[in-house]
Short mmCIF file of N, CA, C and O in Angstrom, two decimals:
data_model
loop_
_atom_site.label_atom_id
_atom_site.label_comp_id
_atom_site.label_asym_id
_atom_site.label_seq_id
_atom_site.Cartn_x
_atom_site.Cartn_y
_atom_site.Cartn_z
N UNK A 1 -10.87 -11.06 -4.37
CA UNK A 1 -9.63 -10.96 -5.08
C UNK A 1 -9.11 -12.33 -5.46
O UNK A 1 -8.67 -12.54 -6.56
N UNK A 2 -9.18 -13.25 -4.53
CA UNK A 2 -8.64 -14.58 -4.77
C UNK A 2 -9.34 -15.23 -5.97
O UNK A 2 -8.68 -15.80 -6.84
N UNK A 3 -10.66 -15.11 -6.03
CA UNK A 3 -11.37 -15.76 -7.14
C UNK A 3 -10.97 -15.15 -8.48
O UNK A 3 -10.86 -15.86 -9.48
N UNK A 4 -10.70 -13.85 -8.53
CA UNK A 4 -10.26 -13.21 -9.77
C UNK A 4 -8.89 -13.75 -10.19
O UNK A 4 -8.67 -14.05 -11.37
N UNK A 5 -7.99 -13.88 -9.25
CA UNK A 5 -6.66 -14.41 -9.55
C UNK A 5 -6.73 -15.87 -9.98
O UNK A 5 -6.06 -16.29 -10.93
N UNK A 6 -7.55 -16.66 -9.29
CA UNK A 6 -7.70 -18.07 -9.65
C UNK A 6 -8.25 -18.23 -11.06
O UNK A 6 -7.76 -19.05 -11.84
N UNK A 7 -9.25 -17.44 -11.38
CA UNK A 7 -9.83 -17.50 -12.74
C UNK A 7 -8.81 -17.09 -13.79
O UNK A 7 -8.72 -17.71 -14.85
N UNK A 8 -8.05 -16.05 -13.49
CA UNK A 8 -7.05 -15.58 -14.45
C UNK A 8 -5.95 -16.62 -14.67
O UNK A 8 -5.43 -16.75 -15.78
N UNK A 9 -5.62 -17.39 -13.64
CA UNK A 9 -4.57 -18.40 -13.76
C UNK A 9 -5.09 -19.73 -14.29
O UNK A 9 -4.30 -20.59 -14.67
N UNK A 10 -6.39 -19.92 -14.27
CA UNK A 10 -6.96 -21.19 -14.72
C UNK A 10 -6.60 -21.48 -16.18
O UNK A 10 -6.21 -22.59 -16.52
N UNK A 11 -6.71 -20.47 -17.02
CA UNK A 11 -6.48 -20.67 -18.45
C UNK A 11 -5.00 -20.82 -18.80
O UNK A 11 -4.65 -21.61 -19.68
N UNK A 12 -4.15 -20.06 -18.12
CA UNK A 12 -2.73 -20.07 -18.48
C UNK A 12 -1.88 -19.43 -17.39
O UNK A 12 -2.38 -18.60 -16.62
N UNK A 13 -0.61 -19.80 -17.32
CA UNK A 13 0.30 -19.11 -16.40
C UNK A 13 0.42 -17.65 -16.83
O UNK A 13 0.29 -17.32 -18.01
N UNK A 14 0.66 -16.79 -15.86
CA UNK A 14 0.78 -15.36 -16.15
C UNK A 14 1.94 -14.77 -15.37
O UNK A 14 2.20 -15.15 -14.24
N UNK A 15 2.61 -13.81 -16.00
CA UNK A 15 3.62 -13.04 -15.29
C UNK A 15 2.93 -12.18 -14.24
O UNK A 15 1.75 -11.86 -14.37
N UNK A 16 3.66 -11.80 -13.19
CA UNK A 16 3.06 -11.01 -12.12
C UNK A 16 2.38 -9.74 -12.63
O UNK A 16 1.27 -9.41 -12.22
N UNK A 17 3.05 -9.03 -13.52
CA UNK A 17 2.49 -7.79 -14.04
C UNK A 17 1.21 -8.05 -14.84
O UNK A 17 0.25 -7.29 -14.76
N UNK A 18 1.20 -9.12 -15.60
CA UNK A 18 0.02 -9.48 -16.39
C UNK A 18 -1.14 -9.86 -15.47
O UNK A 18 -2.28 -9.44 -15.68
N UNK A 19 -0.85 -10.62 -14.42
CA UNK A 19 -1.89 -11.00 -13.48
C UNK A 19 -2.46 -9.75 -12.80
O UNK A 19 -3.67 -9.60 -12.67
N UNK A 20 -1.59 -8.83 -12.40
CA UNK A 20 -2.05 -7.57 -11.81
C UNK A 20 -2.95 -6.81 -12.78
O UNK A 20 -4.01 -6.31 -12.41
N UNK A 21 -2.53 -6.72 -14.04
CA UNK A 21 -3.30 -5.97 -15.03
C UNK A 21 -4.67 -6.59 -15.30
O UNK A 21 -5.62 -5.88 -15.63
N UNK A 22 -4.78 -7.90 -15.16
CA UNK A 22 -6.06 -8.59 -15.38
C UNK A 22 -6.95 -8.47 -14.15
O UNK A 22 -8.16 -8.24 -14.27
N UNK A 23 -6.38 -8.57 -12.97
CA UNK A 23 -7.15 -8.58 -11.73
C UNK A 23 -7.54 -7.16 -11.28
O UNK A 23 -8.63 -6.95 -10.75
N UNK A 24 -6.68 -6.20 -11.51
CA UNK A 24 -6.92 -4.85 -10.99
C UNK A 24 -8.26 -4.24 -11.44
O UNK A 24 -8.99 -3.70 -10.58
N UNK A 25 -8.64 -4.29 -12.70
CA UNK A 25 -9.93 -3.69 -13.07
C UNK A 25 -11.12 -4.32 -12.33
O UNK A 25 -12.08 -3.62 -12.00
N UNK A 26 -11.04 -5.61 -12.06
CA UNK A 26 -12.11 -6.28 -11.32
C UNK A 26 -12.17 -5.74 -9.89
O UNK A 26 -13.24 -5.41 -9.38
N UNK A 27 -11.01 -5.64 -9.26
CA UNK A 27 -10.97 -5.13 -7.89
C UNK A 27 -11.36 -3.66 -7.83
O UNK A 27 -12.13 -3.25 -6.96
N UNK A 28 -10.85 -2.86 -8.75
CA UNK A 28 -11.15 -1.43 -8.75
C UNK A 28 -12.64 -1.17 -8.97
O UNK A 28 -13.19 -0.21 -8.42
N UNK A 29 -13.29 -2.03 -9.73
CA UNK A 29 -14.72 -1.86 -9.98
C UNK A 29 -15.56 -2.23 -8.76
O UNK A 29 -16.66 -1.71 -8.58
N UNK A 30 -15.03 -3.10 -7.91
CA UNK A 30 -15.82 -3.58 -6.79
C UNK A 30 -15.47 -2.99 -5.44
O UNK A 30 -16.24 -3.11 -4.49
N UNK A 31 -14.31 -2.34 -5.34
CA UNK A 31 -13.87 -1.84 -4.04
C UNK A 31 -13.43 -0.39 -4.15
O UNK A 31 -12.71 -0.02 -5.07
N UNK A 32 -13.86 0.40 -3.19
CA UNK A 32 -13.41 1.78 -3.07
C UNK A 32 -13.03 2.04 -1.62
O UNK A 32 -13.44 1.31 -0.71
N UNK A 33 -12.25 3.08 -1.41
CA UNK A 33 -11.88 3.49 -0.06
C UNK A 33 -13.06 4.21 0.57
O UNK A 33 -14.02 4.61 -0.10
N UNK A 34 -12.97 4.41 1.86
CA UNK A 34 -14.03 5.10 2.59
C UNK A 34 -14.33 6.49 2.04
O UNK A 34 -15.46 6.96 2.12
N UNK A 35 -13.33 7.12 1.46
CA UNK A 35 -13.54 8.46 0.90
C UNK A 35 -14.03 8.43 -0.54
O UNK A 35 -14.16 9.46 -1.18
N UNK A 36 -14.28 7.21 -1.07
CA UNK A 36 -14.81 7.07 -2.43
C UNK A 36 -13.76 6.93 -3.52
O UNK A 36 -14.11 6.72 -4.67
N UNK A 37 -12.48 7.04 -3.18
CA UNK A 37 -11.44 6.91 -4.20
C UNK A 37 -11.27 5.44 -4.58
O UNK A 37 -11.49 4.54 -3.77
N UNK A 38 -10.87 5.24 -5.82
CA UNK A 38 -10.70 3.89 -6.34
C UNK A 38 -9.42 3.25 -5.83
O UNK A 38 -8.46 3.93 -5.45
N UNK A 39 -9.43 1.95 -5.84
CA UNK A 39 -8.26 1.17 -5.48
C UNK A 39 -7.16 1.41 -6.52
O UNK A 39 -7.44 1.48 -7.71
N UNK A 40 -5.92 1.52 -6.06
CA UNK A 40 -4.80 1.76 -6.98
C UNK A 40 -4.08 0.46 -7.30
O UNK A 40 -4.20 -0.52 -6.59
N UNK A 41 -3.32 0.50 -8.39
CA UNK A 41 -2.58 -0.68 -8.83
C UNK A 41 -1.62 -1.21 -7.78
O UNK A 41 -1.44 -2.42 -7.65
N UNK A 42 -1.00 -0.32 -7.00
CA UNK A 42 -0.08 -0.77 -5.95
C UNK A 42 -0.79 -1.58 -4.88
O UNK A 42 -0.23 -2.50 -4.30
N UNK A 43 -2.05 -1.24 -4.61
CA UNK A 43 -2.81 -2.00 -3.63
C UNK A 43 -3.12 -3.40 -4.16
O UNK A 43 -3.06 -4.38 -3.42
N UNK A 44 -3.42 -3.49 -5.45
CA UNK A 44 -3.63 -4.79 -6.07
C UNK A 44 -2.35 -5.61 -6.01
O UNK A 44 -2.38 -6.80 -5.72
N UNK A 45 -1.21 -4.98 -6.26
CA UNK A 45 0.07 -5.67 -6.18
C UNK A 45 0.31 -6.25 -4.79
O UNK A 45 0.78 -7.37 -4.65
N UNK A 46 -0.01 -5.48 -3.75
CA UNK A 46 0.18 -5.97 -2.38
C UNK A 46 -0.71 -7.19 -2.11
O UNK A 46 -0.28 -8.16 -1.49
N UNK A 47 -1.96 -7.13 -2.57
CA UNK A 47 -2.86 -8.27 -2.38
C UNK A 47 -2.36 -9.49 -3.15
O UNK A 47 -2.40 -10.62 -2.66
N UNK A 48 -1.88 -9.28 -4.37
CA UNK A 48 -1.37 -10.39 -5.16
C UNK A 48 -0.09 -10.96 -4.58
O UNK A 48 0.16 -12.15 -4.70
N UNK A 49 0.72 -10.12 -3.95
CA UNK A 49 1.93 -10.62 -3.29
C UNK A 49 1.55 -11.62 -2.20
O UNK A 49 2.14 -12.69 -2.09
N UNK A 50 0.55 -11.28 -1.42
CA UNK A 50 0.09 -12.19 -0.36
C UNK A 50 -0.47 -13.47 -0.98
O UNK A 50 -0.22 -14.57 -0.48
N UNK A 51 -1.25 -13.35 -2.04
CA UNK A 51 -1.80 -14.50 -2.76
C UNK A 51 -0.66 -15.39 -3.27
O UNK A 51 -0.67 -16.60 -3.11
N UNK A 52 0.35 -14.77 -3.89
CA UNK A 52 1.49 -15.50 -4.46
C UNK A 52 2.27 -16.22 -3.36
O UNK A 52 2.54 -17.41 -3.47
N UNK A 53 2.60 -15.50 -2.31
CA UNK A 53 3.39 -16.09 -1.22
C UNK A 53 2.62 -17.23 -0.53
O UNK A 53 3.16 -18.33 -0.35
N UNK A 54 1.39 -16.99 -0.17
CA UNK A 54 0.58 -18.02 0.50
C UNK A 54 0.34 -19.21 -0.41
O UNK A 54 0.46 -20.37 0.03
N UNK A 55 0.03 -18.97 -1.67
CA UNK A 55 -0.22 -20.05 -2.62
C UNK A 55 0.98 -20.95 -2.82
O UNK A 55 0.86 -22.17 -2.94
N UNK A 56 2.17 -20.37 -2.83
CA UNK A 56 3.39 -21.18 -2.98
C UNK A 56 3.65 -21.99 -1.71
O UNK A 56 4.04 -23.14 -1.79
N UNK A 57 3.46 -21.37 -0.56
CA UNK A 57 3.71 -22.07 0.70
C UNK A 57 2.72 -23.23 0.89
O UNK A 57 3.08 -24.27 1.43
N UNK A 58 1.48 -23.06 0.45
CA UNK A 58 0.48 -24.11 0.59
C UNK A 58 0.49 -25.12 -0.55
O UNK A 58 -0.21 -26.13 -0.50
N UNK A 59 1.28 -24.87 -1.58
CA UNK A 59 1.39 -25.79 -2.70
C UNK A 59 0.33 -25.61 -3.78
O UNK A 59 0.19 -26.45 -4.65
N UNK A 60 -0.42 -24.51 -3.73
CA UNK A 60 -1.45 -24.26 -4.74
C UNK A 60 -0.89 -23.64 -6.02
O UNK A 60 -1.47 -23.75 -7.08
N UNK A 61 0.25 -22.98 -5.87
CA UNK A 61 0.93 -22.41 -7.03
C UNK A 61 2.22 -23.17 -7.23
O UNK A 61 2.84 -23.63 -6.27
N UNK A 62 2.63 -23.31 -8.48
CA UNK A 62 3.87 -24.03 -8.75
C UNK A 62 5.01 -23.35 -8.01
O UNK A 62 5.05 -22.12 -7.88
N UNK A 63 5.95 -24.14 -7.51
CA UNK A 63 6.96 -23.63 -6.58
C UNK A 63 8.11 -22.84 -7.19
O UNK A 63 9.08 -22.57 -6.50
N UNK A 64 8.05 -22.47 -8.44
CA UNK A 64 9.12 -21.66 -9.03
C UNK A 64 9.33 -20.43 -8.16
O UNK A 64 8.39 -19.68 -7.91
N UNK A 65 10.52 -20.24 -7.67
CA UNK A 65 10.78 -19.16 -6.71
C UNK A 65 11.20 -17.84 -7.35
O UNK A 65 11.24 -16.82 -6.70
N UNK A 66 11.51 -17.84 -8.61
CA UNK A 66 11.91 -16.59 -9.26
C UNK A 66 10.71 -15.66 -9.37
O UNK A 66 9.63 -16.06 -9.81
N UNK A 67 10.91 -14.43 -8.97
CA UNK A 67 9.83 -13.45 -9.03
C UNK A 67 9.46 -13.11 -10.47
O UNK A 67 8.37 -12.62 -10.75
N UNK A 68 10.37 -13.39 -11.40
CA UNK A 68 10.12 -13.09 -12.81
C UNK A 68 9.47 -14.25 -13.56
O UNK A 68 9.11 -14.10 -14.72
N UNK A 69 9.34 -15.40 -12.91
CA UNK A 69 8.75 -16.57 -13.57
C UNK A 69 7.23 -16.43 -13.64
O UNK A 69 6.62 -15.82 -12.76
N UNK A 70 6.62 -16.99 -14.66
CA UNK A 70 5.16 -16.98 -14.72
C UNK A 70 4.56 -17.71 -13.52
O UNK A 70 5.12 -18.68 -13.02
N UNK A 71 3.43 -17.21 -13.05
CA UNK A 71 2.71 -17.83 -11.94
C UNK A 71 1.72 -18.81 -12.54
O UNK A 71 1.00 -18.48 -13.49
N UNK A 72 1.68 -20.03 -12.00
CA UNK A 72 0.73 -21.02 -12.50
C UNK A 72 0.20 -21.86 -11.35
O UNK A 72 0.84 -22.00 -10.32
N UNK A 73 -1.00 -22.37 -11.55
CA UNK A 73 -1.60 -23.25 -10.56
C UNK A 73 -0.94 -24.62 -10.63
O UNK A 73 -0.68 -25.14 -11.72
N UNK A 74 -0.69 -25.22 -9.48
CA UNK A 74 -0.19 -26.60 -9.43
C UNK A 74 -1.40 -27.53 -9.62
O UNK A 74 -2.55 -27.07 -9.68
N UNK A 75 -1.16 -28.82 -9.70
CA UNK A 75 -2.27 -29.78 -9.80
C UNK A 75 -3.19 -29.65 -8.58
O UNK A 75 -4.42 -29.64 -8.70
N UNK A 76 -2.59 -29.53 -7.40
CA UNK A 76 -3.37 -29.34 -6.18
C UNK A 76 -4.12 -28.01 -6.24
O UNK A 76 -5.27 -27.92 -5.82
N UNK A 77 -3.46 -27.00 -6.75
CA UNK A 77 -4.08 -25.68 -6.86
C UNK A 77 -5.26 -25.66 -7.80
O UNK A 77 -6.26 -24.96 -7.55
N UNK A 78 -5.19 -26.42 -8.88
CA UNK A 78 -6.33 -26.48 -9.82
C UNK A 78 -7.54 -27.11 -9.13
O UNK A 78 -8.66 -26.62 -9.26
N UNK A 79 -7.31 -28.16 -8.37
CA UNK A 79 -8.42 -28.80 -7.64
C UNK A 79 -8.98 -27.85 -6.58
O UNK A 79 -10.20 -27.73 -6.43
N UNK A 80 -8.09 -27.19 -5.84
CA UNK A 80 -8.53 -26.25 -4.80
C UNK A 80 -9.26 -25.06 -5.42
O UNK A 80 -10.27 -24.60 -4.88
N UNK A 81 -8.76 -24.57 -6.55
CA UNK A 81 -9.42 -23.43 -7.23
C UNK A 81 -10.82 -23.81 -7.67
O UNK A 81 -11.77 -23.05 -7.49
N UNK A 82 -10.96 -24.98 -8.25
CA UNK A 82 -12.27 -25.42 -8.69
C UNK A 82 -13.23 -25.55 -7.52
O UNK A 82 -14.38 -25.10 -7.58
N UNK A 83 -12.76 -26.11 -6.41
CA UNK A 83 -13.61 -26.24 -5.22
C UNK A 83 -14.00 -24.87 -4.66
O UNK A 83 -15.16 -24.64 -4.32
N UNK A 84 -13.04 -23.95 -4.57
CA UNK A 84 -13.32 -22.61 -4.05
C UNK A 84 -14.29 -21.85 -4.95
O UNK A 84 -15.24 -21.21 -4.46
N UNK A 85 -14.08 -21.94 -6.25
CA UNK A 85 -14.98 -21.24 -7.17
C UNK A 85 -16.38 -21.83 -7.14
O UNK A 85 -17.38 -21.11 -7.21
N UNK A 86 -16.47 -23.13 -7.00
CA UNK A 86 -17.78 -23.78 -6.89
C UNK A 86 -18.50 -23.32 -5.62
O UNK A 86 -19.69 -23.00 -5.64
N UNK A 87 -17.78 -23.26 -4.50
CA UNK A 87 -18.37 -22.77 -3.25
C UNK A 87 -18.83 -21.32 -3.37
O UNK A 87 -19.90 -20.96 -2.87
N UNK A 88 -18.02 -20.50 -4.01
CA UNK A 88 -18.41 -19.10 -4.21
C UNK A 88 -19.66 -18.99 -5.07
O UNK A 88 -20.53 -18.16 -4.80
N UNK A 89 -19.74 -19.81 -6.10
CA UNK A 89 -20.89 -19.73 -7.01
C UNK A 89 -22.16 -20.28 -6.38
O UNK A 89 -23.25 -19.75 -6.61
N UNK A 90 -22.05 -21.34 -5.59
CA UNK A 90 -23.23 -22.02 -5.08
C UNK A 90 -23.58 -21.64 -3.64
O UNK A 90 -24.70 -21.90 -3.19
N UNK A 91 -22.63 -21.07 -2.92
CA UNK A 91 -22.86 -20.79 -1.50
C UNK A 91 -23.53 -19.45 -1.26
O UNK A 91 -23.81 -18.70 -2.20
N UNK A 92 -23.78 -19.16 0.00
CA UNK A 92 -24.38 -17.87 0.34
C UNK A 92 -23.45 -16.72 -0.03
O UNK A 92 -22.22 -16.88 -0.01
N UNK A 93 -24.00 -15.62 -0.38
CA UNK A 93 -23.23 -14.46 -0.79
C UNK A 93 -22.28 -14.01 0.31
O UNK A 93 -22.66 -13.87 1.46
N UNK A 94 -20.99 -13.81 -0.05
CA UNK A 94 -20.01 -13.30 0.88
C UNK A 94 -19.38 -14.30 1.81
O UNK A 94 -18.66 -13.94 2.72
N UNK A 95 -19.62 -15.59 1.61
CA UNK A 95 -19.06 -16.61 2.51
C UNK A 95 -18.45 -17.76 1.71
O UNK A 95 -18.94 -18.11 0.66
N UNK A 96 -17.36 -18.30 2.26
CA UNK A 96 -16.80 -19.55 1.71
C UNK A 96 -16.93 -20.58 2.79
O UNK A 96 -16.70 -20.38 3.91
#
């Protein structure tokens, strides 16, 4: 999930709803519940809330506190995103 959100934010800041709409199809295609049902949009929202909160606290996302403000990577976040994506691409499957 994190890599999908990082990629979506790399090009441009996005409103929360827009980020959810971009990330959800990726998550829904890759994850299902034990009973085979697809992931719902509300579940993606919960995951993105954790991403948003943690990213702001760690300084990876710009510190704008308004929930209605576009989400964007900070300078530190762009460097961290690039490092994380590189590790995901070059490292063993399923590990950072």
